[in-house]
Short mmCIF file of C-alpha atoms in Angstrom, two decimals:
data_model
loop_
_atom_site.label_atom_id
_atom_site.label_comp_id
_atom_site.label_asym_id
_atom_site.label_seq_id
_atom_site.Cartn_x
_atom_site.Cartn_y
_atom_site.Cartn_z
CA UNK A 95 1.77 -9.75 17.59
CA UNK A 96 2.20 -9.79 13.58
CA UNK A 97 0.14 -7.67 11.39
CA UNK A 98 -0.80 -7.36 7.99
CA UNK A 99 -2.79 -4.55 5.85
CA UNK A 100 -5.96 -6.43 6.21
CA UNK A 101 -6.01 -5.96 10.38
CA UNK A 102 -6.96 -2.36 9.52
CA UNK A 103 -7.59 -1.70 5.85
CA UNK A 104 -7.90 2.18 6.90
CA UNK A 105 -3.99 2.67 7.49
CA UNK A 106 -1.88 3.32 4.79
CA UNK A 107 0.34 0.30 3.37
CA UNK A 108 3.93 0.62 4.98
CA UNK A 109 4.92 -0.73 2.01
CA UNK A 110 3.16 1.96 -0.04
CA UNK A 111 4.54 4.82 1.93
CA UNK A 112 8.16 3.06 1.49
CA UNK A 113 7.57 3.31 -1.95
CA UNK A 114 6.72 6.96 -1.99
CA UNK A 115 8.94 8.49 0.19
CA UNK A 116 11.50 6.02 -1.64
CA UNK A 117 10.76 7.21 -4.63
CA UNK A 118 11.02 11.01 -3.93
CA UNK A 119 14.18 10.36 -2.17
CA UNK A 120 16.17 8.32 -5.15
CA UNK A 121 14.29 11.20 -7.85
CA UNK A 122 15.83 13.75 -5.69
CA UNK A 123 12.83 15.45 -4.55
CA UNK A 124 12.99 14.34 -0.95
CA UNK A 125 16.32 14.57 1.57
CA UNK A 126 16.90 11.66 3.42
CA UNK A 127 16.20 12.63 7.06
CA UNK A 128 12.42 13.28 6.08
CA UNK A 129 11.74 10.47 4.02
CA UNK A 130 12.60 8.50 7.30
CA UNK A 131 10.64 10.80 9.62
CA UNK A 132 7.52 9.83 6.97
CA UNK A 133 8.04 6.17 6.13
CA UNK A 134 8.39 5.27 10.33
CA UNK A 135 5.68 7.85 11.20
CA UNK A 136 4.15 6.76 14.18
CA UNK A 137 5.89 3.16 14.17
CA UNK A 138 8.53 3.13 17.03
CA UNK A 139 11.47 1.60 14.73
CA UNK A 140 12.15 0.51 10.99
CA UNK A 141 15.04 -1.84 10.13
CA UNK A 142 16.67 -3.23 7.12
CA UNK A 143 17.95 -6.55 6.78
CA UNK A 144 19.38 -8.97 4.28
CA UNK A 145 20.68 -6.49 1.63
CA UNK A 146 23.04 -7.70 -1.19
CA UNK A 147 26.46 -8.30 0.95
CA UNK A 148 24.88 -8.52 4.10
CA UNK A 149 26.08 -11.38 6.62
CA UNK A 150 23.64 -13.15 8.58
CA UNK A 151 21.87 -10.92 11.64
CA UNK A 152 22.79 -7.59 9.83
CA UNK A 153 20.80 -4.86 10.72
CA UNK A 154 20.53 -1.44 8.96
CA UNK A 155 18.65 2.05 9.36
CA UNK A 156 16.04 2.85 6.56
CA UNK A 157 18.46 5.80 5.24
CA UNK A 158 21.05 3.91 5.12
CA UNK A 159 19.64 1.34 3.56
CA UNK A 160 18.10 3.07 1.03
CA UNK A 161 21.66 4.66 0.17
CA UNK A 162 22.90 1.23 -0.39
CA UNK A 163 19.81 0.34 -2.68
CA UNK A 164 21.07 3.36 -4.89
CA UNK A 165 24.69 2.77 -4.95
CA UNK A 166 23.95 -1.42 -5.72
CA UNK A 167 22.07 0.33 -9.11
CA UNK A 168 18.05 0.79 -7.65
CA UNK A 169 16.41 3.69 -9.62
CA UNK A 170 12.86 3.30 -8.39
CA UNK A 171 10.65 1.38 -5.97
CA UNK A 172 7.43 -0.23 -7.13
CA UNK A 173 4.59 -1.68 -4.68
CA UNK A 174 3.04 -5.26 -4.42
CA UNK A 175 -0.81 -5.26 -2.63
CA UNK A 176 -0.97 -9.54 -3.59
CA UNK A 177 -3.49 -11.66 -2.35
CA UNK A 178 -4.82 -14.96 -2.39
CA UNK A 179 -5.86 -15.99 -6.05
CA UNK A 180 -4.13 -12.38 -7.35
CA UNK A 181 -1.02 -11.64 -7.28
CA UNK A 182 -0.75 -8.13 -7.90
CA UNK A 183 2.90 -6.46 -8.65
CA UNK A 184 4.58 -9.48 -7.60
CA UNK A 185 7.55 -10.98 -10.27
CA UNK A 186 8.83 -14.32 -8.62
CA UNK A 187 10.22 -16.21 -7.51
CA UNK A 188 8.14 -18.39 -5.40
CA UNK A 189 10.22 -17.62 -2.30
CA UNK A 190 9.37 -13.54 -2.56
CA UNK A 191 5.99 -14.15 -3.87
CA UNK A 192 4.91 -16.53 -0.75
CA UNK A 193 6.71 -13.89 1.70
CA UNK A 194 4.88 -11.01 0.15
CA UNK A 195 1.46 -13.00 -0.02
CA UNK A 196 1.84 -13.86 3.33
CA UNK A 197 2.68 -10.07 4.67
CA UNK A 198 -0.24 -8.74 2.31
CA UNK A 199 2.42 -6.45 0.53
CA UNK A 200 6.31 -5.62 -0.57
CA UNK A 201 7.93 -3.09 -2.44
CA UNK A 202 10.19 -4.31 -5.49
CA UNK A 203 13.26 -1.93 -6.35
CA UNK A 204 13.49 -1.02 -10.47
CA UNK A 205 16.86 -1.57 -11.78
CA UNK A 206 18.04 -4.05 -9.10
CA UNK A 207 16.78 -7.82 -8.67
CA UNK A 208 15.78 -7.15 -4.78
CA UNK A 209 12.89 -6.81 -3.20
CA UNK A 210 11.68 -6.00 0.29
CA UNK A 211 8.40 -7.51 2.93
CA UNK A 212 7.81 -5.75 5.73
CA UNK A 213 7.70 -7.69 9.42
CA UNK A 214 5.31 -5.90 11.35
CA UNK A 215 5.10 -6.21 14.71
CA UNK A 216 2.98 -4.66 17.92
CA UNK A 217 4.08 -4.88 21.29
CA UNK A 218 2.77 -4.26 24.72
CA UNK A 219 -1.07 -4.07 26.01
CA UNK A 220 -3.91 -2.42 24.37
CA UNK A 221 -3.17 1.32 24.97
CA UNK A 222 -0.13 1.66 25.49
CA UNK A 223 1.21 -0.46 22.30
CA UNK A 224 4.12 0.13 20.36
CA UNK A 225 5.34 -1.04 16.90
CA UNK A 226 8.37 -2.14 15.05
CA UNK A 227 8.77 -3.23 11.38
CA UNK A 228 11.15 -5.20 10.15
CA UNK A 229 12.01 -5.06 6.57
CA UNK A 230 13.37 -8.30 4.92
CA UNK A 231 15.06 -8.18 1.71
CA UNK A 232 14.34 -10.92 -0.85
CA UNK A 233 15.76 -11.66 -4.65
CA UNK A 234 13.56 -11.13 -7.12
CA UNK A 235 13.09 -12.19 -10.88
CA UNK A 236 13.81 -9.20 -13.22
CA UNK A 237 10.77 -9.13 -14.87
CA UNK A 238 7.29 -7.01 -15.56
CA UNK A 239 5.19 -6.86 -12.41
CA UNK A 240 2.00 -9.05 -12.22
CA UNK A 241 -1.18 -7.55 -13.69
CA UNK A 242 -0.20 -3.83 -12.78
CA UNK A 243 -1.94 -0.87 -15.19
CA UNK A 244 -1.15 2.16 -15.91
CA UNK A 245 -2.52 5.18 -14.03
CA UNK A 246 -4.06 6.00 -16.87
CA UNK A 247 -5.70 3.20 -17.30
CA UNK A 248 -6.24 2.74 -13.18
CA UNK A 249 -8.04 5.91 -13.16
CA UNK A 250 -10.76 4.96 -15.94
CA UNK A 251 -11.03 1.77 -14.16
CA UNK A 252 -12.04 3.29 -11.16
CA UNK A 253 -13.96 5.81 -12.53
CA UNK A 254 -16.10 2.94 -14.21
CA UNK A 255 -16.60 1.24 -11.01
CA UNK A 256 -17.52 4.09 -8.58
CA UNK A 257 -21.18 4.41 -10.46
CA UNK A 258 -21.80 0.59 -9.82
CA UNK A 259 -20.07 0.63 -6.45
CA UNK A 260 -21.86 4.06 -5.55
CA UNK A 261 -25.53 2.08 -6.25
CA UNK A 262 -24.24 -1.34 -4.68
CA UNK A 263 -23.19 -0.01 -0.89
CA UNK A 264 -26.23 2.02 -0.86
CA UNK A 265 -28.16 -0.70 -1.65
CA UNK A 266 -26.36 -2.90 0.95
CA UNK A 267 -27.05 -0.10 3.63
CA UNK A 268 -23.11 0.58 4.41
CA UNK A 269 -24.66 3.25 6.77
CA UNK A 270 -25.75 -0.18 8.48
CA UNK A 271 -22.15 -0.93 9.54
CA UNK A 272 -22.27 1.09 12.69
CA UNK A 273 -20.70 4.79 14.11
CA UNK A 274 -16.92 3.28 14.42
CA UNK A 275 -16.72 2.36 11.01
CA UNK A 276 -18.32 5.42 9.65
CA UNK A 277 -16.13 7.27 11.81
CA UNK A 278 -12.86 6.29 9.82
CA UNK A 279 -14.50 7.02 7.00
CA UNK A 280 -14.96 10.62 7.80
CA UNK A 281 -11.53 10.77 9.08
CA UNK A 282 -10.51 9.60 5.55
CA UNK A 283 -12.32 12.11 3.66
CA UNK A 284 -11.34 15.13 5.88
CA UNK A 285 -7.10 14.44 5.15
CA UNK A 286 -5.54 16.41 2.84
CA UNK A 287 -3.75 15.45 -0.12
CA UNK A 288 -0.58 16.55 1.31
CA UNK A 289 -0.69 13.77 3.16
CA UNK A 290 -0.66 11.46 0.30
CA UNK A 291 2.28 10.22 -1.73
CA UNK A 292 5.11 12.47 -1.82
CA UNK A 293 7.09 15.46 -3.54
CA UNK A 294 7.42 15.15 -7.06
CA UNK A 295 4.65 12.61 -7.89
CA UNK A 296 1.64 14.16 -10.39
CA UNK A 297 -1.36 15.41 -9.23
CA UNK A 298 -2.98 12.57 -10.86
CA UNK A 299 -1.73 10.06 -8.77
CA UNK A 300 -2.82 11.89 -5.86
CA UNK A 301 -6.40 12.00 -7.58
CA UNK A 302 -6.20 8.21 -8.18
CA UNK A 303 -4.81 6.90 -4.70
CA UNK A 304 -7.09 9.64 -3.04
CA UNK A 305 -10.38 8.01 -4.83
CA UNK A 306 -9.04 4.38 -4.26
CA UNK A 307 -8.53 4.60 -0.65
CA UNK A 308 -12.21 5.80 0.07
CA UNK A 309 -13.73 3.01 -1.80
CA UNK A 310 -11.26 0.66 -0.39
CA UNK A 311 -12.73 2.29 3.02
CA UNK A 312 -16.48 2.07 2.02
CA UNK A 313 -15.77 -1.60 0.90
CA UNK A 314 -14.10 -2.58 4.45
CA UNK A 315 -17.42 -0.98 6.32
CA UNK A 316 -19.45 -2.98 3.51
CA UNK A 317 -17.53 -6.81 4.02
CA UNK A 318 -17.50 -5.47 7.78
CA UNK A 319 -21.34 -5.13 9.15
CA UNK A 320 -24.43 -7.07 8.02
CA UNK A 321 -26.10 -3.47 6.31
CA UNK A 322 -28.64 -4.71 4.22
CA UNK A 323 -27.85 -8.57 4.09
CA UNK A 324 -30.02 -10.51 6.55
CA UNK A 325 -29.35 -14.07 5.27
CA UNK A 326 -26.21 -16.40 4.28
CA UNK A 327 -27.41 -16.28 0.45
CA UNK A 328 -27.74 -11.89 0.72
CA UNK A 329 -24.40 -11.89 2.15
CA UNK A 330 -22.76 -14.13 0.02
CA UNK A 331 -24.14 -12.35 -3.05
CA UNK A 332 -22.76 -9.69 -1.44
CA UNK A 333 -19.52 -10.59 -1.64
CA UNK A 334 -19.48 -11.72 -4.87
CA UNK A 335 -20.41 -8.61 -5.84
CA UNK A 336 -17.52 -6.49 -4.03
CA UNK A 337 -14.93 -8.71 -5.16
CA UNK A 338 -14.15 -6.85 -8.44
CA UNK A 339 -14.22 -3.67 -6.87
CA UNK A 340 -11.89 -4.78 -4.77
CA UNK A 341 -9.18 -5.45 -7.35
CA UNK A 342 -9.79 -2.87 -9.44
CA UNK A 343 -8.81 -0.67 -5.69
CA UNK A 344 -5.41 -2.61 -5.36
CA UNK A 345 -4.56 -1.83 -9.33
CA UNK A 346 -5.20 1.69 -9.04
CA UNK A 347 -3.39 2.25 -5.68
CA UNK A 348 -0.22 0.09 -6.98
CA UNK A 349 -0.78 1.95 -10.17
CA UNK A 350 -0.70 5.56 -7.98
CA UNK A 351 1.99 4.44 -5.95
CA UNK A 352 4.47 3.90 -9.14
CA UNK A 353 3.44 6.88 -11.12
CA UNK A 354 6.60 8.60 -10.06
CA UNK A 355 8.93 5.61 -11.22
CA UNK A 356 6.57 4.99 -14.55
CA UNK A 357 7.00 9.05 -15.33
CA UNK A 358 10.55 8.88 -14.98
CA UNK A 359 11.11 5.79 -17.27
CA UNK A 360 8.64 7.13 -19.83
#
């Protein structure tokens, strides 16, 4: 079974933590045995495939591969959260950008015209499921990523929108949504922030993707359960009305995620 970021918009992008850990690792922070230990986590296996001078079927560890993205000229990693309608951090070409699209996310290296979409797949019964990803390695245009903001400017953004998002979920009764989905929200709020990101990005960014990921969890229990909305025109309006939050959540978590390259450039 294939999944994307949307099947359970409480787990961390794997993209995202590729980025961070990849990050640390090519800024020195990070030695490679742990950044692999933290970008697999609980998955069962991560593979590489299609890097430049690659044949056909090749298959490579995430180390490894991550070696080879430094020694081909990568400085940095930078993530893509597109969807339908916005395409956030993507640069082209149409080939990457439908690939990414269609996995919900990629990471694009800085300094080298490659990018890479994750293959995510779960196997075995309910239980007693395992998982495997599959990262496939695209060209990309060198180019600025689409509509991505500074974490400066990510964090007023959000800040703006948590007084009107605050006031909307409350007044579309997210407490409505039921125990399960309140239950991963809780289980957000009690992690740490050593959990987030990695060594050597700013507090800031831990700030920012720390504040984005709990609205991006009180909007999933808000577009998941009826709350307040008792007819097709309430929900609707509904929706409507989450929809900016919603981007302005993907900007600042892409814009968290690259602090650590955007620091180092700057």
């Amino acid at each position: 079974m294939r999944v994307t970021p949307a099947d359970n918009p409480y787990q961390e992008p794997r993209s995202g933590r590729l980025a961070a850990w990849g990050n640390s690792l090519l800024a020195g922070f990070s030695p490679p045995d742990h950044v692999v230990e933290e970008v697999v986590g609980t998955d069962e296996l991560h593979r590489v495939t299609g890097l430049p001078g690659d044949a056909p079927g090749d298959l490579h560890g995430l180390s490894w591969a991550l070696g080879r993205l430094r020694v081909l000229g990568a400085t940095g990693l930078r993530l893509a959260l597109p969807v339908e309608g916005h395409p956030l951090g993507l640069t082209g070409p149409a080939a990457f950008n439908h690939a990414a699209l269609a996995a919900g996310e990629a990471v694009v290296a800085v300094g080298l015209p490659v990018g890479l979409v994750p293959q995510v797949d779960v196997h075995g019964p309910p239980g007693d499921q395992s998982t495997t990803v599959l990262w496939r390695c695209l060209e990309v245009q060198d180019g600025p990523p689409a509509d991505v903001p500074s974490l400066h400017e990510a964090e007023r953004e959000l800040a703006e929108g948590l007084y009107e998002a605050t006031a909307l979920l409350t007044r579309l009764d997210v407490a409505g949504a039921g125990p399960d989905a309140l239950r991963e929200l809780d289980r957000f709020r009690r992690r740490g922030h050593r959990e987030l990101l990695a060594p050597g990005y700013p507090p800031r960014a831990v700030r920012v993707l720390e504040s984005a990921r709990q609205v991006a969890a009180l909007l999933a229990i808000a577009a998941g359960g009826h709350g307040a909305a008792v007819s097709a025109s309430e929900m609707a309006a509904r929706t409507a009305a989450l929809a900016p939050l919603r981007r302005t959540t993907r900007r600042a978590q892409v814009a968290a995620y690259n602090a650590l390259v955007d620091e180092r450039r700057d």
